Amino acid sequence: MVAVTRLISVITAVHAPSARFLPDAYKSLSKQQLPDGWDWQWVIQEDGETDDVKPHLPDDPRISFGQGRPGRAGMARTMALPRAEGDFVKVLDADDQLTPGALARDIKALTDMAGISWATSRVLDLMPDGSTVGFEGDPTEGPIGAGAVFDFWKAHDFRAPVHPATLCVRRDLLLALGGWMALPASEDTGLLLALDSVSRGWFTSETGLLYRKWPGQVTAAASHVNEDERVTRMAVVEARARALAETGWRFEAS
């Protein structure tokens, strides 16, 4: 039997309406086959303090559950960070599902590829009827140079070439950048662009995430596409990315 020596921490922000999807997320997590010597922990943080989430939690000692004042997903994930013990932190939204091998591919990218500090992968939308929908224009598999995500994002109406919901990142770099941005939305894009400003990433062309589409998700709300708010969010995301790039600091993965 191989002794477990390293962890990958999967962080999930959840609010009451999405709690019913946690068993599906857990099923996808429990099926992950990791490299020898690795295991996962699932750090779940409720964005709120209700009694509606805990009944949906599976019985598994690798799960850590916390609650706190509501402040949206970015704050919930950041509040979960002190309980994340792994070398790497993987994002998994409560209503999404990992595909087989997703964690192993992330671990491989962050351990085998020199100078890589974060990893992303292809994503498919999971529709209410169970079908999936893909996207055109994914980058080729391989390294993503510092600044490449920002350049694409600026040239394509603030749309990144890789999906931040698939992010896996070195925990020390995540902490150095302060976790997720304090925004009502796009907090994950803000983190992605900050990472891109100071480090190199990786894109895996094999699908790593099923991104559930359902009427109650936060990104389906009218407020998410309010243009005035969107302009403000994008402005601060851009300003932070530029400020980080202009420092000249680069994170060198060991």
Coordinates of N, CA and C in Angstrom, one line a residue:
M1 N 0.8 -1.2 0.0 CA 0.0 0.0 0.0 C 0.9 1.2 0.0
V2 N 0.6 2.2 -0.9 CA 1.4 3.4 -1.0 C 0.9 4.4 0.0
A3 N 1.8 5.0 0.8 CA 1.5 6.0 1.8 C 1.2 7.3 1.1
V4 N 0.1 7.9 1.6 CA -0.2 9.2 1.0 C 0.7 10.3 1.6
T5 N 1.3 11.0 0.7 CA 2.2 12.1 1.2 C 1.8 13.5 0.7
R6 N 1.0 13.6 -0.3 CA 0.6 14.9 -0.8 C -0.9 15.0 -1.0
L7 N -1.4 16.2 -0.9 CA -2.9 16.4 -1.0 C -3.1 17.4 -2.1
I8 N -4.3 17.3 -2.8 CA -4.8 18.3 -3.6 C -6.1 18.7 -2.9
S9 N -6.3 20.0 -2.7 CA -7.5 20.5 -2.0 C -8.5 21.0 -3.0
V10 N -9.7 20.5 -2.9 CA -10.7 20.9 -3.8 C -11.7 21.8 -3.0
I11 N -11.7 23.1 -3.5 CA -12.5 24.1 -2.8 C -13.9 24.3 -3.5
T12 N -14.9 24.2 -2.7 CA -16.3 24.4 -3.3 C -17.0 25.5 -2.5
A13 N -17.5 26.5 -3.1 CA -18.4 27.5 -2.5 C -19.8 27.0 -2.9
V14 N -20.7 27.1 -1.9 CA -22.1 26.6 -2.1 C -23.0 27.6 -1.4
H15 N -24.2 27.8 -2.0 CA -25.3 28.5 -1.3 C -26.5 27.6 -1.4
A16 N -27.5 27.9 -0.6 CA -28.6 26.9 -0.3 C -29.2 26.4 -1.6
P17 N -29.5 27.3 -2.6 CA -30.2 26.8 -3.9 C -29.4 25.7 -4.6
S18 N -28.0 25.8 -4.5 CA -27.2 24.8 -5.3 C -26.8 23.6 -4.5
A19 N -27.2 23.5 -3.2 CA -26.7 22.5 -2.3 C -27.2 21.1 -2.8
R20 N -28.3 21.0 -3.5 CA -28.9 19.7 -4.0 C -28.0 19.1 -5.0
F21 N -27.0 19.9 -5.6 CA -26.1 19.3 -6.6 C -24.9 18.7 -6.0
L22 N -24.6 18.9 -4.7 CA -23.4 18.5 -4.1 C -23.2 16.9 -4.2
P23 N -24.2 16.1 -4.1 CA -24.0 14.7 -4.3 C -23.4 14.3 -5.6
D24 N -23.9 15.0 -6.7 CA -23.3 14.8 -8.0 C -21.9 15.2 -8.1
A25 N -21.6 16.3 -7.5 CA -20.2 16.8 -7.5 C -19.3 15.8 -6.7
Y26 N -19.8 15.3 -5.6 CA -19.1 14.3 -4.8 C -18.8 13.0 -5.6
K27 N -19.8 12.6 -6.3 CA -19.7 11.4 -7.1 C -18.6 11.5 -8.1
S28 N -18.5 12.7 -8.8 CA -17.4 12.9 -9.7 C -16.1 13.0 -9.1
L29 N -16.0 13.5 -7.8 CA -14.8 13.6 -7.1 C -14.3 12.2 -6.6
S30 N -15.3 11.4 -6.1 CA -14.9 10.1 -5.5 C -14.4 9.1 -6.6
K31 N -14.7 9.4 -7.9 CA -14.3 8.5 -8.9 C -12.9 8.9 -9.5
Q32 N -12.3 10.0 -9.0 CA -11.0 10.4 -9.4 C -9.9 9.4 -9.0
Q33 N -9.1 9.0 -10.0 CA -7.9 8.2 -9.7 C -6.7 9.0 -9.7
L34 N -6.0 9.1 -8.6 CA -4.9 10.0 -8.4 C -3.6 9.2 -8.5
P35 N -2.5 9.9 -8.8 CA -1.2 9.3 -8.9 C -0.8 8.7 -7.5
D36 N 0.0 7.7 -7.5 CA 0.5 7.1 -6.2 C 1.0 8.2 -5.3
G37 N 0.6 8.0 -4.0 CA 1.0 9.0 -3.0 C 0.2 10.2 -2.9
W38 N -0.9 10.3 -3.6 CA -1.8 11.5 -3.6 C -3.1 11.1 -3.1
D39 N -3.8 12.1 -2.5 CA -5.2 12.0 -2.1 C -5.8 13.4 -2.2
W40 N -7.1 13.5 -2.1 CA -7.8 14.8 -2.2 C -8.5 15.0 -0.8
Q41 N -8.7 16.3 -0.6 CA -9.6 16.7 0.5 C -10.6 17.7 -0.2
W42 N -11.9 17.7 0.3 CA -12.9 18.5 -0.2 C -13.3 19.6 0.8
V43 N -13.0 20.8 0.6 CA -13.2 21.9 1.5 C -14.4 22.7 1.0
I44 N -15.5 22.5 1.7 CA -16.8 23.1 1.3 C -17.1 24.3 2.2
Q45 N -17.4 25.4 1.6 CA -17.7 26.6 2.4 C -19.1 27.2 1.9
E46 N -20.0 27.2 2.9 CA -21.3 27.8 2.5 C -21.3 29.3 2.6
D47 N -21.8 29.9 1.5 CA -21.9 31.4 1.5 C -23.2 31.7 2.2
G48 N -23.1 31.7 3.5 CA -24.3 31.9 4.4 C -24.2 31.0 5.6
E49 N -25.2 31.0 6.4 CA -25.3 30.2 7.6 C -26.7 29.6 7.8
T50 N -27.1 28.8 6.9 CA -28.4 28.2 6.9 C -28.3 26.8 7.3
D51 N -29.5 26.1 7.4 CA -29.5 24.7 7.7 C -29.8 23.9 6.4
D52 N -29.6 24.5 5.3 CA -30.0 23.9 4.0 C -28.9 23.1 3.3
V53 N -27.7 23.3 3.7 CA -26.6 22.7 2.9 C -26.2 21.4 3.6
K54 N -26.0 21.4 4.9 CA -25.4 20.2 5.6 C -26.1 18.9 5.3
P55 N -27.5 18.9 5.1 CA -28.1 17.6 4.8 C -27.7 17.0 3.5
H56 N -27.1 17.8 2.6 CA -26.7 17.3 1.3 C -25.2 16.8 1.3
L57 N -24.5 16.9 2.4 CA -23.1 16.6 2.5 C -22.9 15.1 2.6
P58 N -22.1 14.5 1.8 CA -21.8 13.0 1.9 C -21.0 12.8 3.2
D59 N -21.1 11.5 3.7 CA -20.3 11.1 4.9 C -18.9 10.6 4.4
D60 N -18.0 11.5 4.5 CA -16.6 11.2 4.1 C -15.6 12.0 4.9
P61 N -14.7 11.4 5.6 CA -13.8 12.1 6.5 C -12.9 13.1 5.8
R62 N -12.8 13.0 4.4 CA -12.0 13.9 3.7 C -12.7 15.2 3.4
I63 N -13.9 15.4 3.9 CA -14.7 16.6 3.7 C -14.6 17.5 4.9
S64 N -14.4 18.8 4.6 CA -14.4 19.8 5.7 C -15.4 20.8 5.3
F65 N -16.4 21.1 6.2 CA -17.5 22.0 5.9 C -17.4 23.2 6.9
G66 N -17.6 24.4 6.3 CA -17.7 25.6 7.0 C -18.8 26.5 6.6
Q67 N -19.1 27.5 7.4 CA -20.1 28.5 7.1 C -19.6 29.9 7.4
G68 N -20.3 30.9 6.9 CA -20.0 32.2 7.2 C -20.9 33.2 6.6
R69 N -20.8 34.5 7.0 CA -21.7 35.5 6.5 C -21.7 35.5 5.0
P70 N -22.8 35.7 4.3 CA -22.9 35.7 2.9 C -22.1 36.8 2.3
G71 N -21.3 36.5 1.2 CA -20.5 37.6 0.5 C -20.2 37.2 -0.9
R72 N -20.9 36.1 -1.4 CA -20.7 35.6 -2.7 C -19.5 34.6 -2.8
A73 N -19.4 34.0 -4.0 CA -18.5 32.9 -4.1 C -17.0 33.2 -3.8
G74 N -16.6 34.3 -4.2 CA -15.2 34.6 -4.0 C -14.8 34.7 -2.6
M75 N -15.7 35.3 -1.7 CA -15.4 35.4 -0.3 C -15.5 34.0 0.3
A76 N -16.5 33.2 -0.1 CA -16.6 31.9 0.5 C -15.4 31.0 0.2
R77 N -14.9 31.1 -1.0 CA -13.7 30.3 -1.4 C -12.5 30.8 -0.5
T78 N -12.3 32.1 -0.4 CA -11.2 32.6 0.3 C -11.3 32.2 1.8
M79 N -12.5 32.2 2.3 CA -12.7 31.8 3.7 C -12.4 30.3 3.9
A80 N -12.5 29.6 2.9 CA -12.2 28.1 2.9 C -10.7 27.9 2.9
L81 N -9.9 28.8 2.5 CA -8.4 28.6 2.3 C -7.7 28.1 3.5
P82 N -8.0 28.7 4.7 CA -7.2 28.2 5.9 C -7.3 26.7 6.1
R83 N -8.4 26.1 5.6 CA -8.6 24.6 5.8 C -8.0 23.8 4.7
A84 N -7.6 24.5 3.6 CA -7.0 23.8 2.5 C -5.5 23.4 2.8
E85 N -5.3 22.1 2.9 CA -3.9 21.7 3.3 C -3.1 21.2 2.2
G86 N -3.6 21.2 1.0 CA -2.9 20.6 -0.1 C -1.8 21.5 -0.7
D87 N -1.0 20.9 -1.5 CA 0.0 21.7 -2.3 C -0.7 22.5 -3.4
F88 N -1.7 21.9 -3.9 CA -2.5 22.5 -5.0 C -3.9 22.7 -4.6
V89 N -4.6 23.8 -5.1 CA -6.0 24.1 -4.8 C -6.8 24.0 -6.2
K90 N -7.8 23.2 -6.2 CA -8.6 23.0 -7.3 C -10.0 23.6 -7.1
V91 N -10.5 24.3 -8.0 CA -11.9 24.9 -7.9 C -12.9 23.8 -8.4
L92 N -14.0 23.7 -7.7 CA -15.1 22.9 -8.1 C -16.4 23.5 -7.6
D93 N -17.1 24.2 -8.5 CA -18.4 24.8 -8.0 C -19.4 23.7 -7.7
A94 N -20.3 24.0 -6.8 CA -21.2 23.0 -6.2 C -22.0 22.4 -7.2
D95 N -22.4 23.1 -8.3 CA -23.3 22.5 -9.3 C -22.5 21.9 -10.5
D96 N -21.2 21.9 -10.5 CA -20.4 21.3 -11.6 C -19.9 19.9 -11.2
Q97 N -19.3 19.2 -12.2 CA -18.8 17.9 -12.1 C -17.5 17.8 -12.7
L98 N -16.5 17.1 -12.1 CA -15.3 16.7 -12.7 C -15.4 15.6 -13.7
T99 N -14.6 15.5 -14.7 CA -14.6 14.4 -15.6 C -13.6 13.4 -15.1
P100 N -13.6 12.1 -15.5 CA -12.6 11.2 -15.0 C -11.2 11.6 -15.4
G101 N -10.3 11.5 -14.4 CA -8.9 11.8 -14.6 C -8.6 13.3 -14.5
A102 N -9.5 14.2 -14.2 CA -9.3 15.6 -14.2 C -8.2 16.0 -13.2
L103 N -8.3 15.5 -12.0 CA -7.3 15.9 -11.0 C -6.0 15.3 -11.3
A104 N -5.9 14.1 -11.8 CA -4.6 13.5 -12.2 C -3.9 14.3 -13.3
R105 N -4.7 14.8 -14.2 CA -4.1 15.7 -15.3 C -3.6 17.0 -14.7
D106 N -4.4 17.6 -13.8 CA -3.9 18.8 -13.2 C -2.6 18.6 -12.4
I107 N -2.6 17.5 -11.6 CA -1.4 17.2 -10.8 C -0.2 17.0 -11.8
K108 N -0.4 16.3 -12.8 CA 0.7 16.1 -13.8 C 1.2 17.4 -14.4
A109 N 0.3 18.3 -14.7 CA 0.8 19.6 -15.3 C 1.6 20.4 -14.3
L110 N 1.2 20.3 -13.0 CA 1.8 21.1 -12.0 C 3.1 20.5 -11.4
T111 N 3.3 19.2 -11.7 CA 4.5 18.5 -11.1 C 5.5 18.2 -12.2
D112 N 5.0 17.9 -13.4 CA 5.9 17.4 -14.5 C 6.4 18.5 -15.4
M113 N 5.6 19.6 -15.6 CA 5.9 20.6 -16.5 C 6.6 21.7 -15.9
A114 N 7.9 22.0 -16.3 CA 8.7 23.0 -15.6 C 8.1 24.3 -15.7
G115 N 8.1 25.0 -14.6 CA 7.7 26.4 -14.5 C 6.2 26.7 -14.6
I116 N 5.4 25.7 -14.5 CA 3.9 25.8 -14.6 C 3.4 26.0 -13.2
S117 N 2.6 27.1 -13.0 CA 2.0 27.4 -11.7 C 0.5 27.2 -11.5
W118 N -0.2 27.1 -12.7 CA -1.6 26.9 -12.6 C -2.0 26.1 -13.9
A119 N -3.2 25.5 -13.8 CA -3.6 24.7 -14.9 C -5.1 24.9 -15.1
T120 N -5.5 24.8 -16.4 CA -7.0 24.8 -16.8 C -7.2 23.7 -17.8
S121 N -8.5 23.5 -18.2 CA -8.8 22.5 -19.1 C -10.0 22.8 -19.9
R122 N -10.3 22.0 -20.9 CA -11.5 22.2 -21.7 C -12.8 22.0 -20.8
V123 N -13.8 22.6 -21.1 CA -15.1 22.5 -20.4 C -16.2 22.3 -21.3
L124 N -17.2 21.6 -20.9 CA -18.5 21.4 -21.6 C -19.6 21.9 -20.8
D125 N -20.6 22.5 -21.4 CA -21.8 22.9 -20.7 C -22.7 21.6 -20.5
L126 N -23.2 21.4 -19.3 CA -24.1 20.3 -19.0 C -25.5 20.9 -19.0
M127 N -26.3 20.5 -19.9 CA -27.6 21.1 -20.1 C -28.6 20.4 -19.2
P128 N -29.8 21.0 -18.9 CA -30.8 20.4 -18.0 C -31.2 19.0 -18.5
D129 N -31.2 18.7 -19.8 CA -31.6 17.4 -20.3 C -30.5 16.4 -20.3
G130 N -29.3 16.7 -19.8 CA -28.2 15.8 -19.7 C -27.3 15.8 -20.8
S131 N -27.6 16.6 -21.9 CA -26.7 16.7 -23.0 C -25.6 17.7 -22.7
T132 N -24.5 17.6 -23.5 CA -23.4 18.5 -23.3 C -23.2 19.4 -24.6
V133 N -22.7 20.6 -24.4 CA -22.4 21.5 -25.5 C -21.0 22.0 -25.3
G134 N -20.2 21.9 -26.4 CA -18.8 22.3 -26.4 C -18.6 23.7 -27.0
F135 N -17.4 24.2 -27.1 CA -17.1 25.5 -27.6 C -16.0 25.4 -28.6
E136 N -16.0 26.3 -29.6 CA -15.0 26.4 -30.6 C -13.9 27.4 -30.0
G137 N -12.7 27.2 -30.5 CA -11.7 28.1 -30.2 C -10.8 27.9 -29.0
D138 N -10.9 26.7 -28.4 CA -10.0 26.4 -27.3 C -8.5 26.5 -27.8
P139 N -7.6 26.9 -26.9 CA -6.2 26.9 -27.3 C -5.7 25.5 -27.4
T140 N -4.5 25.3 -28.1 CA -3.9 24.0 -28.2 C -3.4 23.6 -26.8
E141 N -3.3 22.3 -26.6 CA -2.8 21.8 -25.3 C -1.3 22.3 -25.1
G142 N -1.0 22.7 -23.9 CA 0.4 23.1 -23.7 C 0.5 24.3 -22.8
P143 N 1.7 24.9 -22.6 CA 1.9 26.0 -21.7 C 1.3 27.3 -22.2
I144 N 0.9 28.1 -21.3 CA 0.3 29.4 -21.6 C 1.3 30.5 -21.0
G145 N 1.9 31.2 -21.8 CA 2.9 32.2 -21.4 C 2.2 33.3 -20.6
A146 N 3.0 33.9 -19.7 CA 2.5 35.0 -18.8 C 2.1 36.1 -19.7
G147 N 0.9 36.6 -19.5 CA 0.3 37.7 -20.2 C -0.6 37.3 -21.4
A148 N -0.5 36.1 -21.8 CA -1.3 35.6 -22.9 C -2.8 35.6 -22.7
V149 N -3.2 35.3 -21.5 CA -4.7 35.3 -21.2 C -5.2 36.7 -21.2
F150 N -4.4 37.6 -20.6 CA -4.8 39.0 -20.6 C -5.0 39.6 -22.0
D151 N -4.0 39.3 -22.9 CA -4.1 39.8 -24.2 C -5.3 39.3 -25.0
F152 N -5.6 38.1 -24.8 CA -6.8 37.5 -25.5 C -8.1 38.1 -24.9
W153 N -8.1 38.2 -23.6 CA -9.3 38.8 -22.9 C -9.6 40.2 -23.3
K154 N -8.5 41.0 -23.5 CA -8.7 42.4 -23.9 C -9.2 42.4 -25.4
A155 N -8.8 41.5 -26.2 CA -9.1 41.5 -27.6 C -10.5 40.9 -27.9
H156 N -11.1 40.2 -26.9 CA -12.3 39.4 -27.2 C -13.4 39.8 -26.2
D157 N -13.6 41.1 -26.0 CA -14.7 41.6 -25.2 C -14.7 41.0 -23.8
F158 N -13.5 40.9 -23.2 CA -13.4 40.5 -21.8 C -13.8 39.0 -21.6
R159 N -13.5 38.2 -22.6 CA -13.7 36.8 -22.5 C -12.3 36.0 -22.6
A160 N -12.1 35.3 -21.5 CA -10.8 34.6 -21.4 C -10.7 33.4 -22.4
P161 N -9.5 33.0 -22.8 CA -9.4 31.8 -23.7 C -9.6 30.5 -23.0
V162 N -9.5 30.5 -21.6 CA -9.6 29.3 -20.8 C -10.6 29.6 -19.7
H163 N -11.3 28.6 -19.2 CA -12.4 28.8 -18.2 C -11.8 28.8 -16.8
P164 N -12.1 29.9 -16.0 CA -11.6 29.9 -14.6 C -12.2 28.9 -13.7
A165 N -13.4 28.3 -14.1 CA -14.0 27.3 -13.3 C -13.3 26.0 -13.3
T166 N -12.3 25.8 -14.2 CA -11.4 24.6 -14.3 C -10.1 24.8 -13.6
L167 N -9.9 25.9 -12.9 CA -8.6 26.3 -12.4 C -8.1 25.3 -11.3
C168 N -6.8 25.0 -11.4 CA -6.0 24.3 -10.4 C -4.7 25.1 -10.2
V169 N -4.4 25.5 -9.0 CA -3.3 26.4 -8.8 C -2.4 26.0 -7.6
R170 N -1.2 26.4 -7.6 CA -0.3 26.2 -6.5 C -0.8 27.0 -5.3
R171 N -1.0 26.4 -4.2 CA -1.6 27.1 -3.0 C -0.7 28.3 -2.6
D172 N 0.6 28.2 -2.6 CA 1.4 29.3 -2.2 C 1.2 30.5 -3.0
L173 N 1.1 30.3 -4.4 CA 0.8 31.5 -5.3 C -0.6 32.0 -5.0
L174 N -1.5 31.2 -4.8 CA -2.9 31.6 -4.6 C -2.9 32.5 -3.3
L175 N -2.2 32.1 -2.3 CA -2.2 32.9 -1.1 C -1.4 34.2 -1.3
A176 N -0.4 34.2 -2.1 CA 0.4 35.4 -2.3 C -0.4 36.5 -3.0
L177 N -1.4 36.0 -3.9 CA -2.2 36.9 -4.6 C -3.5 37.3 -3.8
G178 N -3.7 36.8 -2.6 CA -4.8 37.2 -1.8 C -6.1 36.4 -2.1
G179 N -6.0 35.3 -2.8 CA -7.2 34.5 -3.0 C -8.0 35.2 -4.2
W180 N -9.3 35.0 -4.1 CA -10.2 35.5 -5.1 C -10.6 37.0 -4.9
M181 N -10.9 37.7 -6.0 CA -11.2 39.1 -5.9 C -12.5 39.4 -5.2
A182 N -12.6 40.5 -4.5 CA -13.8 40.9 -3.7 C -14.8 41.5 -4.7
L183 N -15.4 40.7 -5.5 CA -16.3 41.2 -6.5 C -17.6 40.4 -6.5
P184 N -18.7 41.0 -6.9 CA -20.0 40.3 -6.9 C -20.1 39.2 -7.9
A185 N -19.2 39.3 -8.9 CA -19.1 38.3 -10.0 C -17.7 38.5 -10.7
S186 N -17.3 37.6 -11.5 CA -16.0 37.6 -12.2 C -14.9 37.6 -11.3
E187 N -15.1 37.2 -10.0 CA -14.0 37.0 -9.1 C -13.0 36.0 -9.5
D188 N -13.5 34.9 -10.2 CA -12.6 33.9 -10.7 C -11.8 34.4 -11.9
T189 N -12.4 35.2 -12.8 CA -11.7 35.7 -13.9 C -10.6 36.7 -13.4
G190 N -10.9 37.4 -12.4 CA -9.9 38.3 -11.8 C -8.7 37.6 -11.2
L191 N -9.0 36.5 -10.6 CA -7.8 35.6 -10.1 C -7.0 35.1 -11.3
L192 N -7.7 34.6 -12.3 CA -7.1 34.0 -13.4 C -6.1 35.0 -14.1
L193 N -6.6 36.3 -14.3 CA -5.8 37.3 -14.9 C -4.6 37.7 -14.0
A194 N -4.8 37.7 -12.7 CA -3.7 38.0 -11.8 C -2.6 36.9 -11.9
L195 N -3.1 35.6 -11.9 CA -2.1 34.5 -12.1 C -1.4 34.7 -13.4
D196 N -2.1 35.0 -14.5 CA -1.5 35.2 -15.8 C -0.5 36.3 -15.8
S197 N -0.7 37.3 -15.0 CA 0.3 38.4 -14.9 C 1.6 38.1 -14.4
V198 N 1.7 37.1 -13.5 CA 3.0 36.8 -12.8 C 3.5 35.4 -13.0
S199 N 2.8 34.6 -13.8 CA 3.2 33.2 -13.9 C 2.8 32.5 -15.2
R200 N 3.3 31.3 -15.4 CA 2.9 30.6 -16.6 C 1.9 29.5 -16.2
G201 N 0.9 29.3 -17.1 CA -0.1 28.3 -16.9 C 0.0 27.1 -17.9
W202 N -1.0 26.3 -17.9 CA -1.1 25.1 -18.7 C -2.6 24.9 -19.1
F203 N -2.8 24.5 -20.4 CA -4.2 24.1 -20.8 C -4.2 22.7 -21.3
T204 N -5.1 21.9 -20.7 CA -5.3 20.5 -21.1 C -6.5 20.4 -22.1
S205 N -6.3 19.9 -23.2 CA -7.4 19.9 -24.2 C -8.4 18.8 -23.9
E206 N -8.1 17.8 -23.1 CA -9.2 16.9 -22.7 C -10.1 17.5 -21.7
T207 N -11.4 17.3 -21.9 CA -12.4 17.9 -21.1 C -12.2 17.5 -19.6
G208 N -12.2 18.6 -18.8 CA -12.0 18.4 -17.3 C -13.1 18.7 -16.5
L209 N -14.2 19.4 -17.0 CA -15.3 19.9 -16.2 C -16.6 19.9 -17.0
L210 N -17.6 19.5 -16.4 CA -19.0 19.6 -16.9 C -19.6 20.8 -16.1
Y211 N -19.9 21.9 -16.8 CA -20.4 23.1 -16.2 C -21.9 23.2 -16.4
R212 N -22.6 22.9 -15.2 CA -24.0 22.8 -15.3 C -24.7 24.1 -15.6
K213 N -25.7 24.0 -16.5 CA -26.6 25.1 -16.8 C -28.0 24.8 -16.2
W214 N -28.4 25.8 -15.3 CA -29.7 25.6 -14.7 C -30.3 27.0 -14.3
P215 N -31.6 27.1 -14.2 CA -32.2 28.4 -14.0 C -31.7 29.2 -12.8
G216 N -31.4 28.4 -11.7 CA -31.1 29.1 -10.5 C -29.6 29.5 -10.3
Q217 N -28.7 29.2 -11.3 CA -27.3 29.5 -11.1 C -27.1 31.0 -11.1
V218 N -26.1 31.5 -10.4 CA -25.8 32.9 -10.2 C -25.6 33.6 -11.5
T219 N -24.9 32.9 -12.5 CA -24.6 33.6 -13.7 C -25.8 33.7 -14.7
A220 N -26.9 33.1 -14.3 CA -28.1 33.2 -15.0 C -29.0 34.4 -14.6
A221 N -28.6 35.0 -13.5 CA -29.4 36.1 -13.0 C -29.2 37.4 -13.8
A222 N -30.2 38.2 -13.9 CA -30.2 39.4 -14.7 C -29.1 40.4 -14.2
S223 N -28.8 40.4 -12.9 CA -27.8 41.3 -12.3 C -26.4 40.9 -12.9
H224 N -26.2 39.7 -13.2 CA -24.9 39.3 -13.7 C -24.5 39.9 -15.0
V225 N -25.5 40.3 -15.8 CA -25.2 40.9 -17.1 C -25.5 42.4 -17.1
N226 N -25.8 43.0 -16.0 CA -26.0 44.4 -15.9 C -24.7 45.1 -16.4
E227 N -24.9 46.0 -17.5 CA -23.7 46.5 -18.2 C -22.9 47.4 -17.3
D228 N -23.6 48.3 -16.5 CA -22.8 49.2 -15.7 C -21.9 48.5 -14.7
E229 N -22.5 47.4 -14.1 CA -21.7 46.6 -13.1 C -20.6 45.9 -13.9
R230 N -20.9 45.3 -15.0 CA -19.9 44.6 -15.8 C -18.7 45.5 -16.1
V231 N -19.0 46.7 -16.6 CA -17.9 47.6 -16.9 C -17.0 47.9 -15.7
T232 N -17.6 48.1 -14.6 CA -16.9 48.3 -13.3 C -16.0 47.1 -13.0
R233 N -16.6 45.9 -13.0 CA -15.9 44.7 -12.7 C -14.7 44.5 -13.6
M234 N -14.9 44.7 -14.9 CA -13.8 44.5 -15.8 C -12.7 45.5 -15.7
A235 N -13.1 46.7 -15.3 CA -12.1 47.8 -15.1 C -11.2 47.5 -13.9
V236 N -11.7 47.0 -12.8 CA -10.9 46.7 -11.7 C -10.0 45.4 -11.9
V237 N -10.6 44.4 -12.6 CA -9.9 43.2 -13.0 C -8.7 43.6 -13.9
E238 N -8.9 44.5 -14.9 CA -7.8 44.9 -15.7 C -6.8 45.7 -15.0
A239 N -7.2 46.6 -14.1 CA -6.3 47.5 -13.4 C -5.4 46.6 -12.5
R240 N -5.9 45.6 -11.9 CA -5.1 44.7 -11.0 C -4.1 43.9 -11.8
A241 N -4.6 43.4 -12.9 CA -3.7 42.6 -13.8 C -2.5 43.5 -14.3
R242 N -2.8 44.7 -14.7 CA -1.8 45.6 -15.2 C -0.8 45.9 -14.1
A243 N -1.3 46.2 -13.0 CA -0.5 46.6 -11.9 C 0.5 45.5 -11.5
L244 N 0.0 44.3 -11.5 CA 0.9 43.1 -11.2 C 1.9 43.0 -12.2
A245 N 1.5 43.1 -13.5 CA 2.5 42.9 -14.6 C 3.6 44.0 -14.5
E246 N 3.2 45.2 -14.2 CA 4.1 46.3 -14.2 C 5.1 46.2 -13.1
T247 N 4.9 45.4 -12.0 CA 5.9 45.2 -11.0 C 7.1 44.5 -11.5
G248 N 6.9 43.7 -12.5 CA 8.0 42.8 -13.0 C 8.2 41.6 -12.2
W249 N 7.4 41.4 -11.2 CA 7.6 40.2 -10.4 C 7.1 38.9 -11.1
R250 N 7.8 37.9 -11.0 CA 7.4 36.6 -11.6 C 7.5 35.5 -10.6
F251 N 6.4 34.7 -10.5 CA 6.4 33.6 -9.6 C 7.1 32.4 -10.3
E252 N 8.1 31.9 -9.7 CA 8.9 30.8 -10.3 C 8.5 29.5 -9.6
A253 N 7.8 28.6 -10.2 CA 7.4 27.3 -9.6 C 8.6 26.5 -9.4
S254 N 8.7 25.9 -8.2 CA 9.9 25.0 -7.9 C 9.6 23.6 -8.3

